[in-house]
Every structure is written in C-alpha cells, then in structure tokens.
Amino acid sequence: MILISIRYKIIFSYDGTNFCGFQVQPNQRTVQGEITKVVNQIAKNPSKPIKICGSGRTDSGVHALAQVAHFDFPFKIASNHMFKALNSMLPLDIVVKKVNIVSKDFHARFDVSGKRYMYRIDLGQFRDPFKRFYTGHWRGKLDLNKIQVALNDLIGTHDFTSFVASGSEARSNIRTIYEATYHLDSSNNELRFEFYGNGFLYNMVRIIVGVLVEIGSGYRDVHDILRLYRIKDRTQARRTASPQGLYLKHVYYEYEDPKHPTKSSYKI
Amino acid sequence: MILISIRYKIIFSYDGTNFCGFQVQPNQRTVQGEITKVVNQIAKNPSKPIKICGSGRTDSGVHALAQVAHFDFPFKIASNHMFKALNSMLPLDIVVKKVNIVSKDFHARFDVSGKRYMYRIDLGQFRDPFKRFYTGHWRGKLDLNKIQVALNDLIGTHDFTSFVASGSEARSNIRTIYEATYHLDSSNNELRFEFYGNGFLYNMVRIIVGVLVEIGSGYRDVHDILRLYRIKDRTQARRTASPQGLYLKHVYYEYEDPKHPTKSSYKI
C-alpha cells in the first residue's frame, strides 16, 4: 500500500479572546487544537492523526487576521470543498480565508520570510466596553512626533535582546525591521502601529509598543531605543503592552515580497 | 431626622455579550444588577438599598451605546466624582459616559419621548470572528432599492401588532416611527439600519430587520410591511434578527428633540 498525502496551506483569522494561545496544550482550548480536531474529523479520524503546522505561535488573547498553517491530508479534496468543510465545522472564533493545495516543499514555519503585526491602542478616557478584548488602552497624552522619531530608530537590523521576554527559545536576538509606522484613526480614537520585519522574538512587538508609548509620553528619551539596543538588558524595557491589542496581520513567504525575499534563517 | 436624597441621571454604554439582558434577575448577571451593586457600594451599603431605574429593558446579547437610568442617592457627591467612582468600580463591559444631578421630576422611564436603535448586519460570506458578538449576519444578496421602499413604509404611526413578540406587556401596539434609514458601510462590509421612534415594542426592531432582509432578498413583496400592518398577525413576520446586531443608540427625553417633543404615553 502506498501512502500518499496532499499538503494544504490555509490562511485563517481568529479572535484570540477565548483561546489559550495558538499552540496545542493539554486541557486548554487553543487555535491549533481546534483546527487539528476539525481536520481529523474531515479525514474521518485517520489511524495516523493529522498534525497542523502553523507559521508560529501567538499568545493568549492575541488575534490573527491572516495566520498561516499547513497540514498533510490523507486524500485529495478540492481546495474550495476543504474551504467550505473547514468553515462549516470550525468554531465561530476561527474563520478560514483561503485554502490552497501546495507542494511538499512548502513549510508554513520554515519558509517564513517575514511577518507583519498590527497593534491597536484605544485612547479614550475610559476603556470602551466594545474594545476591551480588541485594543490596548492609553489615556495619557502622546507626542506623535516623538513616536515617529522612535519608529525610525526601529528600522534596520538590530540586536533586540532588550526587547525579548524570558522564555524565548531563539538562537539569535538579531532581527531586521523593514517598516514601522503609526496611523492615528481619529474617528475611532485609536492609535495603530504596524511592524513588518523578517521575524519577531517572543513578546517583542508588545515590548516595543510599551517603549514607544513611554517615549510618546515623555517618560523616556526620544532615542532611548538606541540605548536599549546597546545595553541588551530586558529589565530596562519595563512595560509589555497587553495582548488584546496585538494582531498578526500577514505572514510573508519567500519571494512573496520581492523587496525582502530572504528566507528567514531564524527560529521564529 | 429628615431623609434627603439626590437624583442622579446617568448615560452609559454596555457590551451586552456577557449579560442576561438589562433587567435584574435572580442568579443572573445583568446590567441593572451590576450598576445597582456598585451604586450601593459607593453609598456604603445604606440601610434602604438604592434602586436603579432604566429607560427600558434590553435583551440578552443586545448592546447599548447610550442607555439612560436614574437613581436616588442618600447624600450629595459632585457629578464628576460620581462619574469617576462608577467607572472605577464597574466591570469593563459597562462604561458611564455622563452623570448629571437632576430634579426629582425627572424619571428615566416615564419621561422617555423616543428611542433610537441601530442594527448592524455583517454581509461577509462567512461570519467574521471579530464581529460574532457585535453584528447579525446575512450572506445573501440584498436589493437596497427594495429596502429603501420598505423603510419608507415604516415612517409614520402604525399598528405594529404583527411586529411584537409574545411576552409584550404593552397596552397598545401603536407606535410612531420618525426615521428609518440604512447605511451601507462598504469598508466594513456591513449594512446598518437606524430607527428613531416614540417607542418600540418587545423585539420590534429585530422583527422589523428580519422583514426588511426578506424584502431585500425578494422573499417578500416590497410593500409587505403595509400588509403586515393590516393583518395584525405575529406569525406572518417569521424571522427575528439575532440580538448581537442590536444597539440602543439614544434615549430621547421630553423637549430634547424639538421636532418630536411628545412625552410618550406608551408603556415601553
């Protein structure tokens, strides 16, 4: 008997509120766990359980607009049928946006060339009840000119040792950031950051946002990020922005962005 | 001993997701219950418990952008201090937007002259995980011209017997609708309705939305609302739109809207 299998790439979105993060954990509701359950149900519970490989983890409470994963399915189903089957069986806090059959060369984690994250901060005096699971919150004044200067300091290749949480398993703390921008959405009273880079360390985006807010508030020197690169000391970047505001917005694969085609050599 | 008390009017917003509706019920988490608890805590648990009187009920899962209530407090606190005390003690799914000290003539329910509701419908092919608690959902095509014709049929004074759910305690089913509009929010792929009238019966907005969607889908004649007024039969308006999409947007009091100053004589 020849065992064949078909590799599927899926792009999906989830509301992280009611998940204990992305990665499977015993006795916890996780995104990977829910997708694994459904994919195995579609395959009629094969003798060898199908595993789901994601582009990387997200923490408890963190959202994804376009997370990517792959899995090897024991028989062929047209991608539009797989799309409908997944969406009709998945819980309402996960939705699959795209399904493709891909070659066995494709790997959702090893082939990542970059990631884009968004962070939303609600600026209201009191927390908006409708945003409590979907934004961070800051009620103080922020100097956007200072924040712009600090964002410029993020661009390029740097040692982010001061910006990594304990528990990181990365072999190197050097990462390259291609874009770091803000957008003030006045109609929603929100400040939104976007970060695009070749990889991000554990909690790195949330620690960066904490530092940016402190620079915008005048609690830190406008170029404090340059000092943090030098001193390589996590205890200096005190505040970690809350997970609710963080969204994995896009996962880039080799040659998807011709300007930044490098296959990442980092463990992400 | 002379018992004095000060009447406070509060305007507040809530995410209805985790409440069993507005009104106090034994062993259930309700909006009125949470506010009652906090107000009595601020008053150091007075011997005679303070009661909260709202402008009317909302159902389980229904939201409010500006619900109104009043209560009589046993001693005077400046309204800005009451505002801060309430917001620091209330759970994160309720936020007080305004506090005023008012005369004893003001009554949050009896003085209502009108209400404005919004209903949000997500038009995506699959339910957006981030909107599942905040919108209804319709994936079929909708003819907005037909919906506009139907909205016009709502304007004016009509007998809404076909549009009231069983369990209504209203003495009369006659209500006047001043405004009934739609707005297509393409950037969010949403259709939003707004209804402003002198009062709304139990489930009336959600039943109206159900009928509007069926008219827009071609399942009903474009003027079917006129037939429903005549036949006065609830079973004919089958679909009740889901509570998640409904928002109490504004409560009007006498003379607040000079065009529609009438004090409502209906039990709302």
PDB file of N, CA and C in Angstrom, chain A residues 70-112:
ATOM      1  N   HIS A  70       0.059  24.689   7.548  1.00  0.00           N
ATOM      2  CA  HIS A  70      -0.080  23.626   6.547  1.00  0.00           C
ATOM      3  C   HIS A  70      -0.363  22.310   7.252  1.00  0.00           C
ATOM      4  N   PHE A  71      -0.951  21.388   6.511  1.00  0.00           N
ATOM      5  CA  PHE A  71      -1.135  20.028   7.022  1.00  0.00           C
ATOM      6  C   PHE A  71      -1.186  19.072   5.841  1.00  0.00           C
ATOM      7  N   ASP A  72      -0.837  17.810   6.096  1.00  0.00           N
ATOM      8  CA  ASP A  72      -0.860  16.762   5.062  1.00  0.00           C
ATOM      9  C   ASP A  72      -2.096  15.908   5.252  1.00  0.00           C
ATOM     10  N   PHE A  73      -2.941  15.921   4.220  1.00  0.00           N
ATOM     11  CA  PHE A  73      -4.253  15.272   4.302  1.00  0.00           C
ATOM     12  C   PHE A  73      -4.178  13.945   3.556  1.00  0.00           C
ATOM     13  N   PRO A  74      -4.818  12.886   4.083  1.00  0.00           N
ATOM     14  CA  PRO A  74      -4.604  11.545   3.512  1.00  0.00           C
ATOM     15  C   PRO A  74      -5.249  11.321   2.146  1.00  0.00           C
ATOM     16  N   PHE A  75      -6.175  12.153   1.733  1.00  0.00           N
ATOM     17  CA  PHE A  75      -6.738  12.009   0.379  1.00  0.00           C
ATOM     18  C   PHE A  75      -7.062  13.396  -0.170  1.00  0.00           C
ATOM     19  N   LYS A  76      -7.340  13.445  -1.472  1.00  0.00           N
ATOM     20  CA  LYS A  76      -7.494  14.751  -2.105  1.00  0.00           C
ATOM     21  C   LYS A  76      -8.943  15.245  -2.047  1.00  0.00           C
ATOM     22  N   ILE A  77      -9.092  16.458  -1.594  1.00  0.00           N
ATOM     23  CA  ILE A  77     -10.379  17.159  -1.630  1.00  0.00           C
ATOM     24  C   ILE A  77     -10.094  18.469  -2.343  1.00  0.00           C
ATOM     25  N   ALA A  78     -10.972  18.886  -3.244  1.00  0.00           N
ATOM     26  CA  ALA A  78     -10.754  20.163  -3.936  1.00  0.00           C
ATOM     27  C   ALA A  78     -10.632  21.273  -2.890  1.00  0.00           C
ATOM     28  N   SER A  79      -9.751  22.256  -3.171  1.00  0.00           N
ATOM     29  CA  SER A  79      -9.474  23.258  -2.138  1.00  0.00           C
ATOM     30  C   SER A  79     -10.735  24.044  -1.758  1.00  0.00           C
ATOM     31  N   ASN A  80     -11.654  24.273  -2.717  1.00  0.00           N
ATOM     32  CA  ASN A  80     -12.875  25.005  -2.334  1.00  0.00           C
ATOM     33  C   ASN A  80     -13.788  24.155  -1.455  1.00  0.00           C
ATOM     34  N   HIS A  81     -13.724  22.828  -1.608  1.00  0.00           N
ATOM     35  CA  HIS A  81     -14.505  21.962  -0.719  1.00  0.00           C
ATOM     36  C   HIS A  81     -13.881  21.912   0.677  1.00  0.00           C
ATOM     37  N   MET A  82     -12.560  21.856   0.709  1.00  0.00           N
ATOM     38  CA  MET A  82     -11.861  21.905   2.002  1.00  0.00           C
ATOM     39  C   MET A  82     -12.200  23.224   2.730  1.00  0.00           C
ATOM     40  N   PHE A  83     -12.213  24.311   1.967  1.00  0.00           N
ATOM     41  CA  PHE A  83     -12.554  25.637   2.496  1.00  0.00           C
ATOM     42  C   PHE A  83     -13.934  25.628   3.168  1.00  0.00           C
ATOM     43  N   LYS A  84     -14.913  25.060   2.446  1.00  0.00           N
ATOM     44  CA  LYS A  84     -16.276  25.047   2.997  1.00  0.00           C
ATOM     45  C   LYS A  84     -16.393  24.093   4.185  1.00  0.00           C
ATOM     46  N   ALA A  85     -15.733  22.943   4.078  1.00  0.00           N
ATOM     47  CA  ALA A  85     -15.803  21.968   5.174  1.00  0.00           C
ATOM     48  C   ALA A  85     -15.213  22.571   6.450  1.00  0.00           C
ATOM     49  N   LEU A  86     -14.039  23.198   6.323  1.00  0.00           N
ATOM     50  CA  LEU A  86     -13.398  23.797   7.496  1.00  0.00           C
ATOM     51  C   LEU A  86     -14.296  24.863   8.120  1.00  0.00           C
ATOM     52  N   ASN A  87     -14.810  25.766   7.276  1.00  0.00           N
ATOM     53  CA  ASN A  87     -15.593  26.872   7.829  1.00  0.00           C
ATOM     54  C   ASN A  87     -16.932  26.429   8.399  1.00  0.00           C
ATOM     55  N   SER A  88     -17.482  25.332   7.883  1.00  0.00           N
ATOM     56  CA  SER A  88     -18.760  24.906   8.446  1.00  0.00           C
ATOM     57  C   SER A  88     -18.552  24.156   9.763  1.00  0.00           C
ATOM     58  N   MET A  89     -17.344  23.647  10.003  1.00  0.00           N
ATOM     59  CA  MET A  89     -17.106  22.866  11.219  1.00  0.00           C
ATOM     60  C   MET A  89     -16.322  23.609  12.294  1.00  0.00           C
ATOM     61  N   LEU A  90     -15.567  24.610  11.911  1.00  0.00           N
ATOM     62  CA  LEU A  90     -14.764  25.331  12.911  1.00  0.00           C
ATOM     63  C   LEU A  90     -15.659  26.185  13.815  1.00  0.00           C
ATOM     64  N   PRO A  91     -15.229  26.439  15.062  1.00  0.00           N
ATOM     65  CA  PRO A  91     -15.998  27.339  15.921  1.00  0.00           C
ATOM     66  C   PRO A  91     -15.990  28.755  15.350  1.00  0.00           C
ATOM     67  N   LEU A  92     -16.937  29.582  15.808  1.00  0.00           N
ATOM     68  CA  LEU A  92     -17.134  30.903  15.191  1.00  0.00           C
ATOM     69  C   LEU A  92     -15.986  31.867  15.429  1.00  0.00           C
ATOM     70  N   ASP A  93     -15.075  31.558  16.340  1.00  0.00           N
ATOM     71  CA  ASP A  93     -13.955  32.496  16.535  1.00  0.00           C
ATOM     72  C   ASP A  93     -12.739  32.178  15.664  1.00  0.00           C
ATOM     73  N   ILE A  94     -12.875  31.209  14.757  1.00  0.00           N
ATOM     74  CA  ILE A  94     -11.837  30.981  13.739  1.00  0.00           C
ATOM     75  C   ILE A  94     -12.531  30.988  12.387  1.00  0.00           C
ATOM     76  N   VAL A  95     -11.990  31.690  11.411  1.00  0.00           N
ATOM     77  CA  VAL A  95     -12.538  31.591  10.057  1.00  0.00           C
ATOM     78  C   VAL A  95     -11.391  31.410   9.062  1.00  0.00           C
ATOM     79  N   VAL A  96     -11.544  30.440   8.173  1.00  0.00           N
ATOM     80  CA  VAL A  96     -10.539  30.205   7.135  1.00  0.00           C
ATOM     81  C   VAL A  96     -10.829  31.143   5.979  1.00  0.00           C
ATOM     82  N   LYS A  97      -9.796  31.852   5.517  1.00  0.00           N
ATOM     83  CA  LYS A  97      -9.981  32.822   4.448  1.00  0.00           C
ATOM     84  C   LYS A  97      -9.531  32.283   3.102  1.00  0.00           C
ATOM     85  N   LYS A  98      -8.585  31.332   3.126  1.00  0.00           N
ATOM     86  CA  LYS A  98      -8.050  30.824   1.864  1.00  0.00           C
ATOM     87  C   LYS A  98      -7.490  29.423   2.065  1.00  0.00           C
ATOM     88  N   VAL A  99      -7.717  28.556   1.091  1.00  0.00           N
ATOM     89  CA  VAL A  99      -7.141  27.206   1.116  1.00  0.00           C
ATOM     90  C   VAL A  99      -6.455  26.966  -0.222  1.00  0.00           C
ATOM     91  N   ASN A 100      -5.225  26.467  -0.193  1.00  0.00           N
ATOM     92  CA  ASN A 100      -4.512  26.089  -1.420  1.00  0.00           C
ATOM     93  C   ASN A 100      -3.863  24.731  -1.248  1.00  0.00           C
ATOM     94  N   ILE A 101      -3.875  23.962  -2.316  1.00  0.00           N
ATOM     95  CA  ILE A 101      -3.057  22.751  -2.335  1.00  0.00           C
ATOM     96  C   ILE A 101      -1.652  23.185  -2.756  1.00  0.00           C
ATOM     97  N   VAL A 102      -0.651  22.789  -1.980  1.00  0.00           N
ATOM     98  CA  VAL A 102       0.716  23.238  -2.249  1.00  0.00           C
ATOM     99  C   VAL A 102       1.642  22.024  -2.353  1.00  0.00           C
ATOM    100  N   SER A 103       2.836  22.289  -2.863  1.00  0.00           N
ATOM    101  CA  SER A 103       3.800  21.190  -2.980  1.00  0.00           C
ATOM    102  C   SER A 103       4.373  20.862  -1.610  1.00  0.00           C
ATOM    103  N   LYS A 104       4.968  19.669  -1.527  1.00  0.00           N
ATOM    104  CA  LYS A 104       5.537  19.238  -0.250  1.00  0.00           C
ATOM    105  C   LYS A 104       6.750  20.079   0.156  1.00  0.00           C
ATOM    106  N   ASP A 105       7.234  20.881  -0.779  1.00  0.00           N
ATOM    107  CA  ASP A 105       8.341  21.788  -0.455  1.00  0.00           C
ATOM    108  C   ASP A 105       7.924  22.909   0.492  1.00  0.00           C
ATOM    109  N   PHE A 106       6.647  23.223   0.466  1.00  0.00           N
ATOM    110  CA  PHE A 106       6.202  24.358   1.276  1.00  0.00           C
ATOM    111  C   PHE A 106       6.113  23.978   2.747  1.00  0.00           C
ATOM    112  N   HIS A 107       6.688  24.824   3.584  1.00  0.00           N
ATOM    113  CA  HIS A 107       6.590  24.609   5.024  1.00  0.00           C
ATOM    114  C   HIS A 107       6.146  25.919   5.696  1.00  0.00           C
ATOM    115  N   ALA A 108       5.036  25.848   6.418  1.00  0.00           N
ATOM    116  CA  ALA A 108       4.425  27.070   6.964  1.00  0.00           C
ATOM    117  C   ALA A 108       5.338  27.799   7.944  1.00  0.00           C
ATOM    118  N   ARG A 109       6.222  27.065   8.624  1.00  0.00           N
ATOM    119  CA  ARG A 109       7.088  27.752   9.584  1.00  0.00           C
ATOM    120  C   ARG A 109       8.481  28.011   9.016  1.00  0.00           C
ATOM    121  N   PHE A 110       9.101  27.002   8.417  1.00  0.00           N
ATOM    122  CA  PHE A 110      10.491  27.170   7.984  1.00  0.00           C
ATOM    123  C   PHE A 110      10.636  28.134   6.810  1.00  0.00           C
ATOM    124  N   ASP A 111       9.583  28.301   6.018  1.00  0.00           N
ATOM    125  CA  ASP A 111       9.697  29.143   4.823  1.00  0.00           C
ATOM    126  C   ASP A 111       9.281  30.591   5.039  1.00  0.00           C
ATOM    127  N   VAL A 112       8.967  30.930   6.283  1.00  0.00           N
ATOM    128  CA  VAL A 112       8.550  32.313   6.549  1.00  0.00           C
ATOM    129  C   VAL A 112       9.700  33.270   6.231  1.00  0.00           C
TER     130      VAL A 112
END
